[in-house]
Short mmCIF file of C-alpha atoms in Angstrom, two decimals:
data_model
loop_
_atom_site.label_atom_id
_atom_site.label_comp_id
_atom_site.label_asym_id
_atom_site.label_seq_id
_atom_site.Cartn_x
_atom_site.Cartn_y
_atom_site.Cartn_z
CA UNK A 13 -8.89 13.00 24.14
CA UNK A 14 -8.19 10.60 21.39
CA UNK A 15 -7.70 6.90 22.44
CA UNK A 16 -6.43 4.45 20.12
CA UNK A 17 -6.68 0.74 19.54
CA UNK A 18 -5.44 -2.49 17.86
CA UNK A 19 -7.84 -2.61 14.09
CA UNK A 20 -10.19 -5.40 13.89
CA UNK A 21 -12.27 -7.06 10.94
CA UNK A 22 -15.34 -5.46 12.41
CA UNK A 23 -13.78 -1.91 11.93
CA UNK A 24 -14.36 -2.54 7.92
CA UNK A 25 -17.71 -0.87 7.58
CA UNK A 26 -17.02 1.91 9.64
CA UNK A 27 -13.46 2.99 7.72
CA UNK A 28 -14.23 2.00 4.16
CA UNK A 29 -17.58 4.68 4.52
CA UNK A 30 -14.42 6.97 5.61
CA UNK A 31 -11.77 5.58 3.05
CA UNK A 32 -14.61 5.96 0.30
CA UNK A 33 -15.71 9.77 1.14
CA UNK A 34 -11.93 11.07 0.95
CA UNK A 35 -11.18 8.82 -2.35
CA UNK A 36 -7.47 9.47 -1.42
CA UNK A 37 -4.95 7.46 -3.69
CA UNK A 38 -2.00 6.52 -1.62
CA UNK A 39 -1.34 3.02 -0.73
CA UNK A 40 -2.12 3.42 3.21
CA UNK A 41 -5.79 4.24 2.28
CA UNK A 42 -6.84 0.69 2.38
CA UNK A 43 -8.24 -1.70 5.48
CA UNK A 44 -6.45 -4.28 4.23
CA UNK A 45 -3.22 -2.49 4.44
CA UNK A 46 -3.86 -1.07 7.47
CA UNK A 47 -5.17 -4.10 9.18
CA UNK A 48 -2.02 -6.48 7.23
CA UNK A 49 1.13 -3.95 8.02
CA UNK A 50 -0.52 -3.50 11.57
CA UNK A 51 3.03 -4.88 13.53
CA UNK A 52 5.55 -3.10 11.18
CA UNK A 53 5.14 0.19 13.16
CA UNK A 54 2.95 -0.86 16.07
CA UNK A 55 0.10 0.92 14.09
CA UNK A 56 -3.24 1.82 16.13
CA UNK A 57 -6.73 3.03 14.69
CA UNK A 58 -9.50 5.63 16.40
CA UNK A 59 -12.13 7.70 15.23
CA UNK A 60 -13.05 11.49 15.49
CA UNK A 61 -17.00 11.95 14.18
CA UNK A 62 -16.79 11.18 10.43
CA UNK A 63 -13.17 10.92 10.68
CA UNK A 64 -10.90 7.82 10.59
CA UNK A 65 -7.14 8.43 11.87
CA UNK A 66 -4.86 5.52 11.78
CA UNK A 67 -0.94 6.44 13.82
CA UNK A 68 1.96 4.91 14.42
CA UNK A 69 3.39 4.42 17.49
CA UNK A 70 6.46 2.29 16.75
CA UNK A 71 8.11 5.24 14.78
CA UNK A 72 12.67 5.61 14.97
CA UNK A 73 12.30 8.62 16.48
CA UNK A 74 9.68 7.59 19.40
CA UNK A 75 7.06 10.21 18.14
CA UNK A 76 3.64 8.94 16.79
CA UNK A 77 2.91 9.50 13.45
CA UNK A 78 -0.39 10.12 12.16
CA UNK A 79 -2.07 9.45 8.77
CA UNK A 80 -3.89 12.22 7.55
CA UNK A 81 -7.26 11.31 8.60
CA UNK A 82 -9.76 10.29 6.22
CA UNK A 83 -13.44 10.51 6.04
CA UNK A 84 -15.60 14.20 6.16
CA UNK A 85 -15.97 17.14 8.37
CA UNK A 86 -14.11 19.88 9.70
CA UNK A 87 -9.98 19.29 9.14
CA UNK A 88 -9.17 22.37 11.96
CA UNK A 89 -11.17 20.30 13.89
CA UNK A 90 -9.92 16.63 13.38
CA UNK A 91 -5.96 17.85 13.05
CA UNK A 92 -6.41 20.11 16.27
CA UNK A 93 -7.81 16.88 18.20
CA UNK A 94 -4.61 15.76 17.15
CA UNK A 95 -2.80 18.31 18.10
CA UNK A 96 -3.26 17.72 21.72
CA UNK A 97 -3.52 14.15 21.36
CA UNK A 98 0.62 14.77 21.03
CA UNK A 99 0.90 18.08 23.17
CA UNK A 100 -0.55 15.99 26.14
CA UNK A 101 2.56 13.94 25.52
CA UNK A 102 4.62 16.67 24.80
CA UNK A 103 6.03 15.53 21.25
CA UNK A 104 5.07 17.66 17.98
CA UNK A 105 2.29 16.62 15.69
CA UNK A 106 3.97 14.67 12.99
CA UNK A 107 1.44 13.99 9.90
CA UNK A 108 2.94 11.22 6.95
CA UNK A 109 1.60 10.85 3.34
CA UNK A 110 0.25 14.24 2.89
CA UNK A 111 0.22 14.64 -1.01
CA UNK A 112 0.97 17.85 -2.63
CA UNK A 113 -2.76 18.64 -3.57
CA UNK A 114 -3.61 18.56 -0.03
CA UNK A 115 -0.76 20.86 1.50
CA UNK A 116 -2.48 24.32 0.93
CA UNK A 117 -5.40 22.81 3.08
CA UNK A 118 -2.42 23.07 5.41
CA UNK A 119 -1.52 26.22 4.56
CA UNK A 120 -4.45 27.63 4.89
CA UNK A 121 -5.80 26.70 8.07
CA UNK A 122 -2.27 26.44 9.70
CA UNK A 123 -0.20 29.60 7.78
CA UNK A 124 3.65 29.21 8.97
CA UNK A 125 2.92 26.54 11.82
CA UNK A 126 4.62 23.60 10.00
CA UNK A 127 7.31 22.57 8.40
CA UNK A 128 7.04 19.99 4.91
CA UNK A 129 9.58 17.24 4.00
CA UNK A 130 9.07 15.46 0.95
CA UNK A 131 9.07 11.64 1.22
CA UNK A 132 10.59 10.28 -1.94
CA UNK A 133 10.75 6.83 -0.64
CA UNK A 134 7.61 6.22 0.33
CA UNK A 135 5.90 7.90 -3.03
CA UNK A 136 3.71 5.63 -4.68
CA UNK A 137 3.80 4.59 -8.11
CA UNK A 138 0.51 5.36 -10.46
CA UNK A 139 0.42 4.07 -13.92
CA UNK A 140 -1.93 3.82 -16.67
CA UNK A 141 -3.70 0.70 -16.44
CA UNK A 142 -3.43 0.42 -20.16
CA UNK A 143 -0.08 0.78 -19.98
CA UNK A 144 0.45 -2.29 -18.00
CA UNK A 145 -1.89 -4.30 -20.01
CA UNK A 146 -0.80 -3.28 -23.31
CA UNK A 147 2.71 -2.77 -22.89
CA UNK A 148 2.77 -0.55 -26.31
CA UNK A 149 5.45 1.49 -27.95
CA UNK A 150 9.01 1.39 -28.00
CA UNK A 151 9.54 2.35 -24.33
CA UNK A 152 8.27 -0.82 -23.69
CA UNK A 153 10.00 -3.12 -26.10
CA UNK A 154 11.88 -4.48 -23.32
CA UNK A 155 9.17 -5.30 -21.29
CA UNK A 156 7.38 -7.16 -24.10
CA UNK A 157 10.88 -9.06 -24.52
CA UNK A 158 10.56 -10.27 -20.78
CA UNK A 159 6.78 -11.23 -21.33
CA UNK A 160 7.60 -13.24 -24.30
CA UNK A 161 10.33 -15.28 -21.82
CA UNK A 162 7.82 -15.89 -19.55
CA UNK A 163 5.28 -16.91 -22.38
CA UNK A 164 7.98 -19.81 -23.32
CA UNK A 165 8.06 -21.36 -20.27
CA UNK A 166 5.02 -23.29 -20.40
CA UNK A 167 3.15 -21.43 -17.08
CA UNK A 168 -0.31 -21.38 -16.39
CA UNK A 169 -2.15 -18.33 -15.06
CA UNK A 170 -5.50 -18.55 -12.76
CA UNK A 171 -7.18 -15.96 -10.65
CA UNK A 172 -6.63 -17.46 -6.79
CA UNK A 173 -8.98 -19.07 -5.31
CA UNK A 174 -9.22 -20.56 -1.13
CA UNK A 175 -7.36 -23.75 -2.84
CA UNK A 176 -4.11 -21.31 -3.44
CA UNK A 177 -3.55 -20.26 -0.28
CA UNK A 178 -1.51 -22.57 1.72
CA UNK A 179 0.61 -22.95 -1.23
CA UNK A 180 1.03 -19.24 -1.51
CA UNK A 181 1.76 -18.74 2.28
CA UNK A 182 4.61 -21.25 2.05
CA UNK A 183 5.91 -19.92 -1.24
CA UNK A 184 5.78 -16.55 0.54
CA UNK A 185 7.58 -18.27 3.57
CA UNK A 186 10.36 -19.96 2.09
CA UNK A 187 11.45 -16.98 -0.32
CA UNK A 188 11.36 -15.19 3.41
CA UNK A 189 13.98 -17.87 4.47
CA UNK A 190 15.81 -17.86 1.87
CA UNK A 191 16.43 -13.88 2.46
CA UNK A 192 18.12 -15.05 5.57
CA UNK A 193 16.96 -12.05 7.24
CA UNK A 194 14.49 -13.50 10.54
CA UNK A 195 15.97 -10.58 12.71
CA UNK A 196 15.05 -8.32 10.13
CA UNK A 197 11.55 -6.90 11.85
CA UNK A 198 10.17 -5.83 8.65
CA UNK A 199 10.69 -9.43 7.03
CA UNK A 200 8.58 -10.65 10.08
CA UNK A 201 6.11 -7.96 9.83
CA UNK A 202 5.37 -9.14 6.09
CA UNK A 203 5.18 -12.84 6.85
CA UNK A 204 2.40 -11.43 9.88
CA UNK A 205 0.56 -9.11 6.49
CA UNK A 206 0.95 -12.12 4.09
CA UNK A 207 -0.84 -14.63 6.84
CA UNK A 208 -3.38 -11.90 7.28
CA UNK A 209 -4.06 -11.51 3.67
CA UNK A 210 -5.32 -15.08 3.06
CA UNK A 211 -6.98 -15.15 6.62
CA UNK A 212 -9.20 -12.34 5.81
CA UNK A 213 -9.15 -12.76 2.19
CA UNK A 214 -12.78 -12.80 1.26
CA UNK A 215 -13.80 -10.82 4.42
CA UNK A 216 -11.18 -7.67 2.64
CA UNK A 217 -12.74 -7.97 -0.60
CA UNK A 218 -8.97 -8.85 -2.38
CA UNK A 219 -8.41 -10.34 -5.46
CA UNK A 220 -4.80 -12.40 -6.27
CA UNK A 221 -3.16 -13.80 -9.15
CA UNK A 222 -1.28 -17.48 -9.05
CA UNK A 223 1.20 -18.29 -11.56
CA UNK A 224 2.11 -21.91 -11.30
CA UNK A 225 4.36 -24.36 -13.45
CA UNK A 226 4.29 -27.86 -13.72
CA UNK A 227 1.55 -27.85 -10.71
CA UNK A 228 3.84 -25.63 -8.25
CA UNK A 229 3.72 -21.54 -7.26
CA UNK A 230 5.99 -19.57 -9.15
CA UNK A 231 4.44 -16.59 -8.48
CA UNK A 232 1.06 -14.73 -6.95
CA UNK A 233 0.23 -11.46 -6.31
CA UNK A 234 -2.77 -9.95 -3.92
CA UNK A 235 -4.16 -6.21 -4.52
CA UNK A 236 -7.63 -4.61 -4.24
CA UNK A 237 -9.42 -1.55 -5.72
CA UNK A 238 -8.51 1.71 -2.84
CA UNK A 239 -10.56 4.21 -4.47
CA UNK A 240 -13.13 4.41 -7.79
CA UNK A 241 -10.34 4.84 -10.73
CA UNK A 242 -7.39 3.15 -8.79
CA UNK A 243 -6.15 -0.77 -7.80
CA UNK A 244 -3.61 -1.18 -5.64
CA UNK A 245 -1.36 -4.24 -6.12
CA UNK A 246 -0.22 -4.88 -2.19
CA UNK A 247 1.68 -8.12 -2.89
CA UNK A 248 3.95 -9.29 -5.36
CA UNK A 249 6.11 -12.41 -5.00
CA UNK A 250 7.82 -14.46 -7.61
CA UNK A 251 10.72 -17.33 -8.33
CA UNK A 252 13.34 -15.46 -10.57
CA UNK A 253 14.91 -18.66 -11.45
CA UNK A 254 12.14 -18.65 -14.06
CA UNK A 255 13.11 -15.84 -16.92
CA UNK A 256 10.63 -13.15 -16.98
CA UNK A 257 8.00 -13.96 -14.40
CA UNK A 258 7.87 -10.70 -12.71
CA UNK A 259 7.04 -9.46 -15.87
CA UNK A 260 4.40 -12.45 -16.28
CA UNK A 261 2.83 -11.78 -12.95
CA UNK A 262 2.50 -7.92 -13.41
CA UNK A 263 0.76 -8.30 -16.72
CA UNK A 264 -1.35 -11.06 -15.81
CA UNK A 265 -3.01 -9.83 -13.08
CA UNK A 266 -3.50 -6.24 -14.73
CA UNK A 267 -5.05 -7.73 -17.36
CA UNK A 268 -7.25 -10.03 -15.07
CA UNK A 269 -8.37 -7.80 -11.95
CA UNK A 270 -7.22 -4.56 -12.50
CA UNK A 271 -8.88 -3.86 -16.18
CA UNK A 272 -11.61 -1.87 -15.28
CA UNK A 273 -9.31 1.11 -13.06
CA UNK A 274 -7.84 3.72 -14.72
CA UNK A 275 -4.88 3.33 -12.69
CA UNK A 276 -2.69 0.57 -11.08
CA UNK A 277 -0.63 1.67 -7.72
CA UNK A 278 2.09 -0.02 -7.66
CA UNK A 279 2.90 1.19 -3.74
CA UNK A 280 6.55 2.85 -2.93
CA UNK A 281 10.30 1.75 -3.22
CA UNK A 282 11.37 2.31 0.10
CA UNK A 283 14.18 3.58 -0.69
CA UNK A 284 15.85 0.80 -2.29
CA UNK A 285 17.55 1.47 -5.41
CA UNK A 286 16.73 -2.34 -7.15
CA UNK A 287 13.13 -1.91 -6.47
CA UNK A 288 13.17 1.78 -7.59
CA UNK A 289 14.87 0.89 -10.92
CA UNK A 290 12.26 -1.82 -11.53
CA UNK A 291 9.50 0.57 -10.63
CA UNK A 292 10.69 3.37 -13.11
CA UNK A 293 11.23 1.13 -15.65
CA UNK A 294 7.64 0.39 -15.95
CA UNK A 295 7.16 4.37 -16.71
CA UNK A 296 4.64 5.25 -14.05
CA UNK A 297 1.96 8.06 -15.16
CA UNK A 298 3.13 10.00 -12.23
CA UNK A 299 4.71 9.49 -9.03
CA UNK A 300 2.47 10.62 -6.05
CA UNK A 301 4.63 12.59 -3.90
CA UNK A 302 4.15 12.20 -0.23
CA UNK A 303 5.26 14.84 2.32
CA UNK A 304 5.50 14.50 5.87
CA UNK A 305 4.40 17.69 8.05
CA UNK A 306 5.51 18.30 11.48
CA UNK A 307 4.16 21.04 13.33
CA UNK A 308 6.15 23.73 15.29
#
């Protein structure tokens, strides 16, 4: 029988060799993540041979849900361990973040077992890394407008380095507080992922992006490469009282870490309409779909 456990730093070897062998391109592939967003649903980590499974246990509905497991091996075997992982508490398997390329897999070794729900909110963004660089062509005219804002305000960009850190955890802790939301658990839980971050920061391999004025934060950013073509941008934080620095931020950082990837993920909208405007409006390459399977 499965049994799970809190992730540690000395779990990084083990699920990277997993994370790399399944190359998968959704934002929950990554140790960081996984390690960072740990209290937002009481998330817990165990192995099965080559396999790494992360699941959450602090779901709404009071049924764990699993990640599809990464790493390589038998699937029948991995998703039937699973399987009676939840049977033996007598709650269907529930599987998150399965993308479409990866449901006849389903299909195949489970035919008419499962149902499929699509996931819109929690789809992750891909775009051309170019794209975000380069900002060409008319569909972007507006976004070079915002740049050129940002470019007036006299801001300096650096990559961050250990001296950035305890600035950036208070910037990131006062625009918390300003939200006036500290019942709000998933405010908490990204004050908990933001401390973790720059506590681990060289240990998780990250890279981050400070955007100061006249000596103070106005903005940083964290992300990390998840796969061989694809960076993930995990963190994004900025002052909008200063015209433009969203659009400052994104194109910095692209330009300074994520060069080299043919793709940026910009992670998923949750839902939120703001935040899926903004998203869109960046005209993503695709949107990776996400479905969530529950079996019968």
């Amino acid at each position: 029988m499965l049994e799970f456990r809190n992730i540690d730093i000395s779990d990084k070897p083990r699920i990277d060799a997993a994370l790399a062998e399944s190359q998968f391109m959704g934002c929950e592939y990554s140790f960081a993540n996984n390690m960072a967003w740990r209290r937002l649903a009481e998330s817990k980590i165990t192995f099965f041979r080559d396999f790494y499974i992360c699941c959450a246990f602090g779901t709404d509905d009071g049924i764990p849900h699993f990640m599809l497991p990464a790493g390589k091996g038998n699937y029948r075997e991995v998703i039937d361990e699973m399987k009676r992982f939840t049977d033996s508490m007598g709650v269907p398997l529930v599987i998150t973040g399965v993308t479409d390329n990866f449901l006849p897999v389903f299909a195949e070794l489970y035919p008419d077992a499962f149902t499929i729900t699509s996931d819109r909110d929690s789809s992750d963004y891909i775009y051309n890394s170019s794209d975000l660089i380069n900002l060409a062509g008319k569909k972007y005219h507006g976004k070079r407008n915002h740049l050129a804002r940002f470019n007036k305000l006299g801001c300096t960009y650096s990559p961050m380095t250990e001296n950035d850190f305890d600035d950036c955890i208070t910037f990131g802790a006062v625009s918390y507080n300003n939200k006036l939301s500290e019942n709000d658990h998933s405010f908490v839980a990204e004050q908990f992922a933001i401390n973790t971050y720059f506590s681990y920061f060289s240990e998780l391999g990250l890279k981050g992006g400070v955007i100061r004025k006249d000596g103070c934060i106005a903005a940083f950013t964290v992300g990390e490469p998840i796969n061989r073509n694809t960076f993930c941008i995990h963190i994004e934080k900025a002052d909008t009282s200063f015209d433009g620095i969203y659009a400052g931020i994104n194109n910095c950082f692209a330009r300074d870490a994520a060069a080299e990837y043919r793709f940026i993920n910009r992670e998923e909208d949750l839902g939120i309409e703001g935040l899926r405007k903004s998203k869109l409006s960046y005209y993503p390459a695709f949107i990776l779909n996400k479905n969530t399977i529950v079996f019968k």
